[in-house]
mmCIF file of N, CA and C in Angstrom:
data_model
loop_
_atom_site.group_PDB
_atom_site.id
_atom_site.type_symbol
_atom_site.label_atom_id
_atom_site.label_comp_id
_atom_site.label_asym_id
_atom_site.label_seq_id
_atom_site.Cartn_x
_atom_site.Cartn_y
_atom_site.Cartn_z
ATOM 1 N N UNK A 1 0.830 -1.181 0.000
ATOM 2 C CA UNK A 1 0.000 0.000 0.000
ATOM 3 C C UNK A 1 0.880 1.253 0.000
ATOM 4 N N UNK A 2 1.941 1.218 0.788
ATOM 5 C CA UNK A 2 2.835 2.370 0.875
ATOM 6 C C UNK A 2 3.524 2.615 -0.469
ATOM 7 N N UNK A 3 3.903 1.537 -1.165
ATOM 8 C CA UNK A 3 4.546 1.658 -2.475
ATOM 9 C C UNK A 3 3.595 2.290 -3.481
ATOM 10 N N UNK A 4 2.322 1.937 -3.397
ATOM 11 C CA UNK A 4 1.335 2.534 -4.304
ATOM 12 C C UNK A 4 1.212 4.031 -4.062
ATOM 13 N N UNK A 5 1.232 4.449 -2.802
ATOM 14 C CA UNK A 5 1.147 5.873 -2.469
ATOM 15 C C UNK A 5 2.372 6.617 -2.977
ATOM 16 N N UNK A 6 3.539 5.997 -2.849
ATOM 17 C CA UNK A 6 4.763 6.634 -3.329
ATOM 18 C C UNK A 6 4.751 6.748 -4.847
ATOM 19 N N UNK A 7 4.270 5.693 -5.551
ATOM 20 C CA UNK A 7 4.187 5.745 -7.008
ATOM 21 C C UNK A 7 3.228 6.832 -7.459
ATOM 22 N N UNK A 8 2.127 6.974 -6.775
ATOM 23 C CA UNK A 8 1.125 7.974 -7.136
ATOM 24 C C UNK A 8 1.670 9.382 -6.932
ATOM 25 N N UNK A 9 2.469 9.561 -5.919
ATOM 26 C CA UNK A 9 2.990 10.904 -5.660
ATOM 27 C C UNK A 9 4.230 11.199 -6.492
ATOM 28 N N UNK A 10 4.861 10.178 -7.069
ATOM 29 C CA UNK A 10 6.076 10.364 -7.867
ATOM 30 C C UNK A 10 5.888 11.314 -9.032
ATOM 31 N N UNK A 11 4.980 11.014 -9.946
ATOM 32 C CA UNK A 11 4.771 11.925 -11.083
ATOM 33 C C UNK A 11 4.300 13.304 -10.645
ATOM 34 N N UNK A 12 3.489 13.352 -9.599
ATOM 35 C CA UNK A 12 3.030 14.655 -9.101
ATOM 36 C C UNK A 12 4.200 15.458 -8.558
ATOM 37 N N UNK A 13 5.124 14.777 -7.879
ATOM 38 C CA UNK A 13 6.290 15.456 -7.328
ATOM 39 C C UNK A 13 7.146 16.012 -8.456
ATOM 40 N N UNK A 14 7.337 15.204 -9.508
ATOM 41 C CA UNK A 14 8.120 15.664 -10.656
ATOM 42 C C UNK A 14 7.428 16.854 -11.305
ATOM 43 N N UNK A 15 6.130 16.751 -11.531
ATOM 44 C CA UNK A 15 5.382 17.847 -12.153
ATOM 45 C C UNK A 15 5.417 19.085 -11.270
ATOM 46 N N UNK A 16 5.303 18.895 -9.959
ATOM 47 C CA UNK A 16 5.348 20.031 -9.048
ATOM 48 C C UNK A 16 6.721 20.686 -9.086
ATOM 49 N N UNK A 17 7.766 19.874 -9.177
ATOM 50 C CA UNK A 17 9.126 20.416 -9.270
ATOM 51 C C UNK A 17 9.325 21.200 -10.552
ATOM 52 N N UNK A 18 8.825 20.669 -11.647
ATOM 53 C CA UNK A 18 8.934 21.372 -12.933
ATOM 54 C C UNK A 18 8.158 22.679 -12.894
ATOM 55 N N UNK A 19 6.954 22.623 -12.339
ATOM 56 C CA UNK A 19 6.132 23.822 -12.237
ATOM 57 C C UNK A 19 6.832 24.873 -11.394
ATOM 58 N N UNK A 20 7.388 24.452 -10.256
ATOM 59 C CA UNK A 20 8.103 25.382 -9.379
ATOM 60 C C UNK A 20 9.280 26.022 -10.118
ATOM 61 N N UNK A 21 10.000 25.213 -10.908
ATOM 62 C CA UNK A 21 11.142 25.736 -11.670
ATOM 63 C C UNK A 21 10.679 26.771 -12.694
ATOM 64 N N UNK A 22 9.568 26.492 -13.391
ATOM 65 C CA UNK A 22 9.045 27.466 -14.349
ATOM 66 C C UNK A 22 8.641 28.762 -13.649
ATOM 67 N N UNK A 23 7.936 28.629 -12.540
ATOM 68 C CA UNK A 23 7.489 29.808 -11.800
ATOM 69 C C UNK A 23 8.682 30.643 -11.338
ATOM 70 N N UNK A 24 9.704 29.979 -10.808
ATOM 71 C CA UNK A 24 10.887 30.702 -10.337
ATOM 72 C C UNK A 24 11.617 31.386 -11.480
ATOM 73 N N UNK A 25 11.698 30.733 -12.653
ATOM 74 C CA UNK A 25 12.319 31.369 -13.818
ATOM 75 C C UNK A 25 11.534 32.596 -14.246
ATOM 76 N N UNK A 26 10.213 32.465 -14.280
ATOM 77 C CA UNK A 26 9.369 33.605 -14.666
ATOM 78 C C UNK A 26 9.542 34.743 -13.683
ATOM 79 N N UNK A 27 9.607 34.438 -12.403
ATOM 80 C CA UNK A 27 9.797 35.483 -11.389
ATOM 81 C C UNK A 27 11.136 36.181 -11.567
ATOM 82 N N UNK A 28 12.197 35.428 -11.878
ATOM 83 C CA UNK A 28 13.518 36.048 -12.102
ATOM 84 C C UNK A 28 13.491 36.960 -13.324
ATOM 85 N N UNK A 29 12.841 36.481 -14.388
ATOM 86 C CA UNK A 29 12.744 37.300 -15.599
ATOM 87 C C UNK A 29 11.944 38.566 -15.316
ATOM 88 N N UNK A 30 10.866 38.446 -14.543
ATOM 89 C CA UNK A 30 10.057 39.615 -14.193
ATOM 90 C C UNK A 30 10.877 40.620 -13.395
ATOM 91 N N UNK A 31 11.721 40.133 -12.487
ATOM 92 C CA UNK A 31 12.601 41.029 -11.731
ATOM 93 C C UNK A 31 13.549 41.760 -12.670
ATOM 94 N N UNK A 32 14.094 41.039 -13.662
ATOM 95 C CA UNK A 32 14.974 41.667 -14.650
ATOM 96 C C UNK A 32 14.228 42.726 -15.451
ATOM 97 N N UNK A 33 13.009 42.396 -15.859
ATOM 98 C CA UNK A 33 12.196 43.343 -16.629
ATOM 99 C C UNK A 33 11.926 44.599 -15.803
ATOM 100 N N UNK A 34 11.582 44.410 -14.529
ATOM 101 C CA UNK A 34 11.321 45.555 -13.661
ATOM 102 C C UNK A 34 12.560 46.425 -13.510
ATOM 103 N N UNK A 35 13.726 45.788 -13.349
ATOM 104 C CA UNK A 35 14.978 46.547 -13.219
ATOM 105 C C UNK A 35 15.275 47.320 -14.497
ATOM 106 N N UNK A 36 15.073 46.677 -15.644
ATOM 107 C CA UNK A 36 15.317 47.359 -16.918
ATOM 108 C C UNK A 36 14.321 48.486 -17.139
ATOM 109 N N UNK A 37 13.103 48.301 -16.698
ATOM 110 C CA UNK A 37 12.099 49.355 -16.804
ATOM 111 C C UNK A 37 12.513 50.569 -15.980
ATOM 112 N N UNK A 38 13.036 50.309 -14.787
ATOM 113 C CA UNK A 38 13.533 51.409 -13.954
ATOM 114 C C UNK A 38 14.697 52.111 -14.640
ATOM 115 N N UNK A 39 15.588 51.336 -15.267
ATOM 116 C CA UNK A 39 16.718 51.924 -15.994
ATOM 117 C C UNK A 39 16.219 52.809 -17.128
ATOM 118 N N UNK A 40 15.204 52.330 -17.850
ATOM 119 C CA UNK A 40 14.654 53.106 -18.960
ATOM 120 C C UNK A 40 14.062 54.421 -18.454
ATOM 121 N N UNK A 41 13.350 54.371 -17.338
ATOM 122 C CA UNK A 41 12.782 55.592 -16.750
ATOM 123 C C UNK A 41 13.878 56.591 -16.405
ATOM 124 N N UNK A 42 14.980 56.083 -15.871
ATOM 125 C CA UNK A 42 16.105 56.966 -15.528
ATOM 126 C C UNK A 42 16.703 57.608 -16.778
ATOM 127 N N UNK A 43 16.800 56.849 -17.852
ATOM 128 C CA UNK A 43 17.343 57.389 -19.103
ATOM 129 C C UNK A 43 16.438 58.488 -19.639
ATOM 130 N N UNK A 44 15.123 58.262 -19.609
ATOM 131 C CA UNK A 44 14.193 59.294 -20.064
ATOM 132 C C UNK A 44 14.287 60.529 -19.171
ATOM 133 N N UNK A 45 14.462 60.339 -17.885
ATOM 134 C CA UNK A 45 14.607 61.477 -16.969
ATOM 135 C C UNK A 45 15.869 62.264 -17.302
ATOM 136 N N UNK A 46 16.963 61.562 -17.594
ATOM 137 C CA UNK A 46 18.207 62.228 -18.002
ATOM 138 C C UNK A 46 17.985 63.008 -19.294
ATOM 139 N N UNK A 47 17.302 62.383 -20.223
ATOM 140 C CA UNK A 47 17.018 62.991 -21.518
ATOM 141 C C UNK A 47 16.226 64.284 -21.322
ATOM 142 N N UNK A 48 15.224 64.216 -20.483
ATOM 143 C CA UNK A 48 14.390 65.383 -20.203
ATOM 144 C C UNK A 48 15.204 66.468 -19.506
ATOM 145 N N UNK A 49 16.061 66.071 -18.582
ATOM 146 C CA UNK A 49 16.902 67.030 -17.863
ATOM 147 C C UNK A 49 17.857 67.753 -18.809
ATOM 148 N N UNK A 50 18.229 67.084 -19.905
ATOM 149 C CA UNK A 50 19.129 67.701 -20.888
ATOM 150 C C UNK A 50 18.364 68.578 -21.877
ATOM 151 N N UNK A 51 17.030 68.657 -21.713
ATOM 152 C CA UNK A 51 16.239 69.553 -22.543
ATOM 153 C C UNK A 51 15.554 68.897 -23.732
ATOM 154 N N UNK A 52 15.655 67.590 -23.847
ATOM 155 C CA UNK A 52 14.998 66.906 -24.957
ATOM 156 C C UNK A 52 13.547 66.617 -24.597
ATOM 157 N N UNK A 53 12.676 66.672 -25.599
ATOM 158 C CA UNK A 53 11.264 66.371 -25.428
ATOM 159 C C UNK A 53 11.094 64.855 -25.475
ATOM 160 N N UNK A 54 10.737 64.268 -24.334
ATOM 161 C CA UNK A 54 10.695 62.805 -24.248
ATOM 162 C C UNK A 54 9.600 62.202 -25.126
ATOM 163 N N UNK A 55 8.529 62.927 -25.353
ATOM 164 C CA UNK A 55 7.475 62.401 -26.227
ATOM 165 C C UNK A 55 8.019 62.214 -27.643
ATOM 166 N N UNK A 56 8.810 63.158 -28.110
ATOM 167 C CA UNK A 56 9.417 63.057 -29.439
ATOM 168 C C UNK A 56 10.443 61.924 -29.466
ATOM 169 N N UNK A 57 11.190 61.768 -28.389
ATOM 170 C CA UNK A 57 12.182 60.688 -28.316
ATOM 171 C C UNK A 57 11.484 59.337 -28.383
ATOM 172 N N UNK A 58 10.377 59.200 -27.657
ATOM 173 C CA UNK A 58 9.624 57.946 -27.685
ATOM 174 C C UNK A 58 9.100 57.661 -29.105
ATOM 175 N N UNK A 59 8.646 58.703 -29.781
ATOM 176 C CA UNK A 59 8.160 58.542 -31.153
ATOM 177 C C UNK A 59 9.298 58.097 -32.068
ATOM 178 N N UNK A 60 10.468 58.690 -31.898
ATOM 179 C CA UNK A 60 11.616 58.299 -32.716
ATOM 180 C C UNK A 60 12.001 56.849 -32.474
ATOM 181 N N UNK A 61 11.963 56.420 -31.238
ATOM 182 C CA UNK A 61 12.285 55.030 -30.920
ATOM 183 C C UNK A 61 11.279 54.092 -31.588
ATOM 184 N N UNK A 62 10.005 54.471 -31.533
ATOM 185 C CA UNK A 62 8.958 53.669 -32.178
ATOM 186 C C UNK A 62 9.195 53.595 -33.683
ATOM 187 N N UNK A 63 9.547 54.726 -34.298
ATOM 188 C CA UNK A 63 9.787 54.762 -35.737
ATOM 189 C C UNK A 63 11.017 53.951 -36.131
ATOM 190 N N UNK A 64 12.050 53.977 -35.288
ATOM 191 C CA UNK A 64 13.276 53.230 -35.599
ATOM 192 C C UNK A 64 13.055 51.725 -35.556
ATOM 193 N N UNK A 65 12.032 51.272 -34.840
ATOM 194 C CA UNK A 65 11.730 49.844 -34.787
ATOM 195 C C UNK A 65 11.118 49.363 -36.099
ATOM 196 N N UNK A 66 10.538 50.279 -36.853
ATOM 197 C CA UNK A 66 9.878 49.936 -38.118
ATOM 198 C C UNK A 66 10.892 49.906 -39.245
ATOM 199 N N UNK A 67 10.601 49.068 -40.247
ATOM 200 C CA UNK A 67 11.431 49.149 -41.441
ATOM 201 C C UNK A 67 10.930 50.333 -42.279
ATOM 202 N N UNK A 68 11.670 50.669 -43.313
ATOM 203 C CA UNK A 68 11.365 51.868 -44.094
ATOM 204 C C UNK A 68 9.960 51.826 -44.696
ATOM 205 N N UNK A 69 9.548 50.680 -45.200
ATOM 206 C CA UNK A 69 8.219 50.567 -45.825
ATOM 207 C C UNK A 69 7.117 50.796 -44.795
ATOM 208 N N UNK A 70 7.267 50.213 -43.608
ATOM 209 C CA UNK A 70 6.277 50.418 -42.544
ATOM 210 C C UNK A 70 6.204 51.890 -42.148
ATOM 211 N N UNK A 71 7.379 52.506 -42.037
ATOM 212 C CA UNK A 71 7.449 53.918 -41.656
ATOM 213 C C UNK A 71 6.758 54.791 -42.698
ATOM 214 N N UNK A 72 7.015 54.529 -43.963
ATOM 215 C CA UNK A 72 6.401 55.311 -45.039
ATOM 216 C C UNK A 72 4.891 55.125 -45.043
ATOM 217 N N UNK A 73 4.438 53.902 -44.825
ATOM 218 C CA UNK A 73 3.001 53.644 -44.792
ATOM 219 C C UNK A 73 2.344 54.379 -43.628
ATOM 220 N N UNK A 74 2.969 54.329 -42.454
ATOM 221 C CA UNK A 74 2.422 55.012 -41.281
ATOM 222 C C UNK A 74 2.364 56.521 -41.505
ATOM 223 N N UNK A 75 3.428 57.068 -42.100
ATOM 224 C CA UNK A 75 3.455 58.506 -42.373
ATOM 225 C C UNK A 75 2.396 58.889 -43.411
ATOM 226 N N UNK A 76 2.193 58.046 -44.425
ATOM 227 C CA UNK A 76 1.185 58.326 -45.452
ATOM 228 C C UNK A 76 -0.216 58.308 -44.846
ATOM 229 N N UNK A 77 -0.484 57.347 -43.991
ATOM 230 C CA UNK A 77 -1.796 57.278 -43.340
ATOM 231 C C UNK A 77 -2.004 58.494 -42.443
ATOM 232 N N UNK A 78 -0.971 58.864 -41.689
ATOM 233 C CA UNK A 78 -1.068 60.039 -40.825
ATOM 234 C C UNK A 78 -1.320 61.299 -41.656
ATOM 235 N N UNK A 79 -0.600 61.446 -42.762
ATOM 236 C CA UNK A 79 -0.810 62.604 -43.639
ATOM 237 C C UNK A 79 -2.234 62.623 -44.194
ATOM 238 N N UNK A 80 -2.743 61.451 -44.583
ATOM 239 C CA UNK A 80 -4.098 61.350 -45.108
ATOM 240 C C UNK A 80 -5.116 61.786 -44.048
ATOM 241 N N UNK A 81 -4.950 61.295 -42.833
ATOM 242 C CA UNK A 81 -5.874 61.639 -41.754
ATOM 243 C C UNK A 81 -5.782 63.126 -41.394
ATOM 244 N N UNK A 82 -4.576 63.658 -41.390
ATOM 245 C CA UNK A 82 -4.413 65.089 -41.096
ATOM 246 C C UNK A 82 -5.092 65.947 -42.165
ATOM 247 N N UNK A 83 -4.940 65.532 -43.410
ATOM 248 C CA UNK A 83 -5.578 66.262 -44.505
ATOM 249 C C UNK A 83 -7.088 66.187 -44.392
ATOM 250 N N UNK A 84 -7.598 65.016 -44.026
ATOM 251 C CA UNK A 84 -9.062 64.841 -43.872
ATOM 252 C C UNK A 84 -9.609 65.733 -42.775
ATOM 253 N N UNK A 85 -8.798 66.029 -41.774
ATOM 254 C CA UNK A 85 -9.245 66.882 -40.673
ATOM 255 C C UNK A 85 -8.878 68.350 -40.883
ATOM 256 N N UNK A 86 -8.300 68.660 -42.061
ATOM 257 C CA UNK A 86 -7.934 70.041 -42.357
ATOM 258 C C UNK A 86 -6.760 70.534 -41.551
ATOM 259 N N UNK A 87 -5.875 69.643 -41.172
ATOM 260 C CA UNK A 87 -4.724 70.021 -40.343
ATOM 261 C C UNK A 87 -3.508 70.346 -41.188
ATOM 262 N N UNK A 88 -3.619 70.209 -42.510
ATOM 263 C CA UNK A 88 -2.474 70.529 -43.388
ATOM 264 C C UNK A 88 -2.819 71.636 -44.320
#
């Protein structure tokens, strides 16, 4: 009877160990993300202190992530919408 109980708990113990390992890895990664987020906030604060407009900097970072075709398409759509609203 005792052997049956140990066999039944064996796979559960392994699964629980694997689950715990995944959870701990996710928690470590989340800590890293939080630390990097704090670093990013500090960089933006430095940027602002030097007189740069952080909203424009954020926009530039967003644009740099796009390839040229995506950027051109986004700019064309923005121009179209601005024209439709009489902003140009």
